[in-house]
């Protein structure tokens, strides 16, 4: 099954066009809200890694922030899984992260989640939801 590549091209394209020069305001530029200053700095570093093509580094950084509940980081993980940037392409994991971000009010995540869900089979969506529940339960235990 394939996903229409136009689904997220705009968002990924915006990230890929970002200058690699350090900025203190990536968090605000990318629409983030609600994290502590130290986490904003970590998010900024993750975006810089992504924009510079260091997808593995960006993935690790977004993952750490996602575990803390950062919707914008969860959204970026969803995009990375959807496109296979720094990770193997995985629509179930893309769904998981877009769903998590959407549940925290991230509007772009909600739009991408709806588009992705419409292209997935019912079984794939069920698997993604099961994965999300397992991740949420594990994350609650580790806090």
mmCIF file of C-alpha atoms in Angstrom:
data_model
loop_
_atom_site.group_PDB
_atom_site.id
_atom_site.type_symbol
_atom_site.label_atom_id
_atom_site.label_comp_id
_atom_site.label_asym_id
_atom_site.label_seq_id
_atom_site.Cartn_x
_atom_site.Cartn_y
_atom_site.Cartn_z
ATOM 1 C CA UNK A 1 0.000 0.000 0.000
ATOM 2 C CA UNK A 2 1.265 3.470 -0.747
ATOM 3 C CA UNK A 3 0.498 6.821 0.746
ATOM 4 C CA UNK A 4 0.037 9.821 -1.492
ATOM 5 C CA UNK A 5 3.412 11.550 -1.224
ATOM 6 C CA UNK A 6 1.698 14.929 -1.309
ATOM 7 C CA UNK A 7 0.242 14.322 2.134
ATOM 8 C CA UNK A 8 3.214 15.677 4.011
ATOM 9 C CA UNK A 9 5.458 17.108 1.322
ATOM 10 C CA UNK A 10 4.687 20.649 2.432
ATOM 11 C CA UNK A 11 5.654 20.017 6.070
ATOM 12 C CA UNK A 12 8.730 17.937 5.275
ATOM 13 C CA UNK A 13 9.682 20.435 2.575
ATOM 14 C CA UNK A 14 9.523 23.263 5.083
ATOM 15 C CA UNK A 15 11.813 21.380 7.441
ATOM 16 C CA UNK A 16 14.291 20.496 4.713
ATOM 17 C CA UNK A 17 14.494 24.125 3.589
ATOM 18 C CA UNK A 18 15.324 25.436 7.048
ATOM 19 C CA UNK A 19 18.760 26.963 7.411
ATOM 20 C CA UNK A 20 21.089 24.838 9.500
ATOM 21 C CA UNK A 21 22.420 27.839 11.433
ATOM 22 C CA UNK A 22 21.508 27.618 15.134
ATOM 23 C CA UNK A 23 18.414 29.473 16.220
ATOM 24 C CA UNK A 24 16.913 29.932 19.633
ATOM 25 C CA UNK A 25 13.375 30.110 18.328
ATOM 26 C CA UNK A 26 12.899 26.896 16.284
ATOM 27 C CA UNK A 27 10.337 25.815 18.841
ATOM 28 C CA UNK A 28 8.181 28.849 18.174
ATOM 29 C CA UNK A 29 8.829 28.798 14.415
ATOM 30 C CA UNK A 30 7.579 25.197 14.237
ATOM 31 C CA UNK A 31 4.479 25.929 16.325
ATOM 32 C CA UNK A 32 5.482 24.387 19.630
ATOM 33 C CA UNK A 33 4.107 25.342 22.993
ATOM 34 C CA UNK A 34 4.140 24.141 26.544
ATOM 35 C CA UNK A 35 7.653 22.802 27.159
ATOM 36 C CA UNK A 36 10.203 24.040 29.639
ATOM 37 C CA UNK A 37 13.030 26.225 28.350
ATOM 38 C CA UNK A 38 15.535 23.359 28.483
ATOM 39 C CA UNK A 39 13.195 21.223 26.369
ATOM 40 C CA UNK A 40 12.769 24.065 23.902
ATOM 41 C CA UNK A 41 16.526 24.109 23.474
ATOM 42 C CA UNK A 42 16.490 20.353 22.939
ATOM 43 C CA UNK A 43 13.713 20.726 20.392
ATOM 44 C CA UNK A 44 15.678 23.438 18.585
ATOM 45 C CA UNK A 45 18.667 21.082 18.441
ATOM 46 C CA UNK A 46 16.462 18.288 17.061
ATOM 47 C CA UNK A 47 15.170 20.561 14.296
ATOM 48 C CA UNK A 48 18.709 21.662 13.471
ATOM 49 C CA UNK A 49 19.744 18.002 13.234
ATOM 50 C CA UNK A 50 16.795 17.278 10.974
ATOM 51 C CA UNK A 51 17.396 20.287 8.753
ATOM 52 C CA UNK A 52 21.046 19.286 8.446
ATOM 53 C CA UNK A 53 20.116 15.773 7.321
ATOM 54 C CA UNK A 54 21.152 14.088 10.597
ATOM 55 C CA UNK A 55 17.896 12.171 10.795
ATOM 56 C CA UNK A 56 19.095 9.563 13.291
ATOM 57 C CA UNK A 57 20.135 12.287 15.724
ATOM 58 C CA UNK A 58 16.883 14.174 15.187
ATOM 59 C CA UNK A 59 14.908 10.970 15.733
ATOM 60 C CA UNK A 60 16.607 10.308 19.076
ATOM 61 C CA UNK A 61 16.017 13.871 20.233
ATOM 62 C CA UNK A 62 12.383 13.971 19.110
ATOM 63 C CA UNK A 63 11.859 10.581 20.805
ATOM 64 C CA UNK A 64 13.097 11.850 24.167
ATOM 65 C CA UNK A 65 10.870 14.915 23.968
ATOM 66 C CA UNK A 66 7.915 12.827 22.817
ATOM 67 C CA UNK A 67 8.204 10.684 25.928
ATOM 68 C CA UNK A 68 7.779 13.899 27.931
ATOM 69 C CA UNK A 69 4.533 14.654 26.092
ATOM 70 C CA UNK A 70 5.760 17.127 23.473
ATOM 71 C CA UNK A 71 3.041 17.119 20.817
ATOM 72 C CA UNK A 72 5.215 18.892 18.280
ATOM 73 C CA UNK A 73 7.974 16.290 18.732
ATOM 74 C CA UNK A 74 5.415 13.496 18.412
ATOM 75 C CA UNK A 75 4.211 15.107 15.194
ATOM 76 C CA UNK A 76 7.749 15.153 13.814
ATOM 77 C CA UNK A 77 8.258 11.491 14.720
ATOM 78 C CA UNK A 78 5.052 10.717 12.845
ATOM 79 C CA UNK A 79 6.355 12.529 9.781
ATOM 80 C CA UNK A 80 9.687 10.745 9.986
ATOM 81 C CA UNK A 81 8.003 7.338 10.112
ATOM 82 C CA UNK A 82 5.630 8.301 7.331
ATOM 83 C CA UNK A 83 8.480 9.254 5.001
ATOM 84 C CA UNK A 84 11.113 6.834 6.299
ATOM 85 C CA UNK A 85 13.549 9.579 7.292
ATOM 86 C CA UNK A 86 16.167 8.156 9.662
ATOM 87 C CA UNK A 87 13.920 5.162 10.345
ATOM 88 C CA UNK A 88 12.262 2.461 8.293
ATOM 89 C CA UNK A 89 9.012 3.689 6.811
ATOM 90 C CA UNK A 90 6.230 2.407 9.076
ATOM 91 C CA UNK A 91 2.647 3.603 8.690
ATOM 92 C CA UNK A 92 1.533 2.045 11.991
ATOM 93 C CA UNK A 93 4.192 3.947 13.920
ATOM 94 C CA UNK A 94 3.460 7.080 11.904
ATOM 95 C CA UNK A 95 -0.187 6.688 12.926
ATOM 96 C CA UNK A 96 0.814 6.146 16.561
ATOM 97 C CA UNK A 97 2.795 9.396 16.762
ATOM 98 C CA UNK A 98 0.392 11.493 14.718
ATOM 99 C CA UNK A 99 -2.431 10.177 16.911
ATOM 100 C CA UNK A 100 -0.540 11.057 20.098
ATOM 101 C CA UNK A 101 0.205 14.569 18.829
ATOM 102 C CA UNK A 102 -3.361 15.016 17.633
ATOM 103 C CA UNK A 103 -4.726 13.977 21.033
ATOM 104 C CA UNK A 104 -2.625 16.776 22.539
ATOM 105 C CA UNK A 105 -4.191 19.331 20.224
ATOM 106 C CA UNK A 106 -1.607 19.533 17.424
ATOM 107 C CA UNK A 107 -3.726 20.625 14.437
ATOM 108 C CA UNK A 108 -1.331 19.617 11.650
ATOM 109 C CA UNK A 109 -1.006 16.184 13.225
ATOM 110 C CA UNK A 110 -4.777 15.801 13.160
ATOM 111 C CA UNK A 111 -4.899 16.640 9.439
ATOM 112 C CA UNK A 112 -2.066 14.242 8.590
ATOM 113 C CA UNK A 113 -3.593 11.532 10.792
ATOM 114 C CA UNK A 114 -6.917 11.746 8.970
ATOM 115 C CA UNK A 115 -5.214 11.519 5.584
ATOM 116 C CA UNK A 116 -3.064 8.596 6.659
ATOM 117 C CA UNK A 117 -5.975 6.761 8.304
ATOM 118 C CA UNK A 118 -7.998 7.006 5.096
ATOM 119 C CA UNK A 119 -5.203 5.199 3.268
ATOM 120 C CA UNK A 120 -4.660 2.438 5.824
ATOM 121 C CA UNK A 121 -6.584 -0.809 6.120
ATOM 122 C CA UNK A 122 -8.819 -1.356 9.145
ATOM 123 C CA UNK A 123 -6.306 -3.923 10.428
ATOM 124 C CA UNK A 124 -3.413 -1.472 10.113
ATOM 125 C CA UNK A 125 -5.359 1.167 12.048
ATOM 126 C CA UNK A 126 -6.242 -1.384 14.744
ATOM 127 C CA UNK A 127 -2.572 -2.410 14.984
ATOM 128 C CA UNK A 128 -1.528 1.239 15.257
ATOM 129 C CA UNK A 129 -4.056 1.888 18.018
ATOM 130 C CA UNK A 130 -2.880 -1.195 19.904
ATOM 131 C CA UNK A 131 0.701 0.028 19.571
ATOM 132 C CA UNK A 132 -0.324 3.469 20.878
ATOM 133 C CA UNK A 133 -2.052 1.971 23.926
ATOM 134 C CA UNK A 134 1.006 -0.161 24.702
ATOM 135 C CA UNK A 135 3.322 2.837 24.340
ATOM 136 C CA UNK A 136 1.103 4.993 26.583
ATOM 137 C CA UNK A 137 0.939 2.293 29.271
ATOM 138 C CA UNK A 138 4.712 1.800 29.192
ATOM 139 C CA UNK A 139 5.343 5.540 29.276
ATOM 140 C CA UNK A 140 3.090 5.971 32.324
ATOM 141 C CA UNK A 141 5.076 3.279 34.168
ATOM 142 C CA UNK A 142 8.429 4.866 33.370
ATOM 143 C CA UNK A 143 7.558 8.342 34.615
#
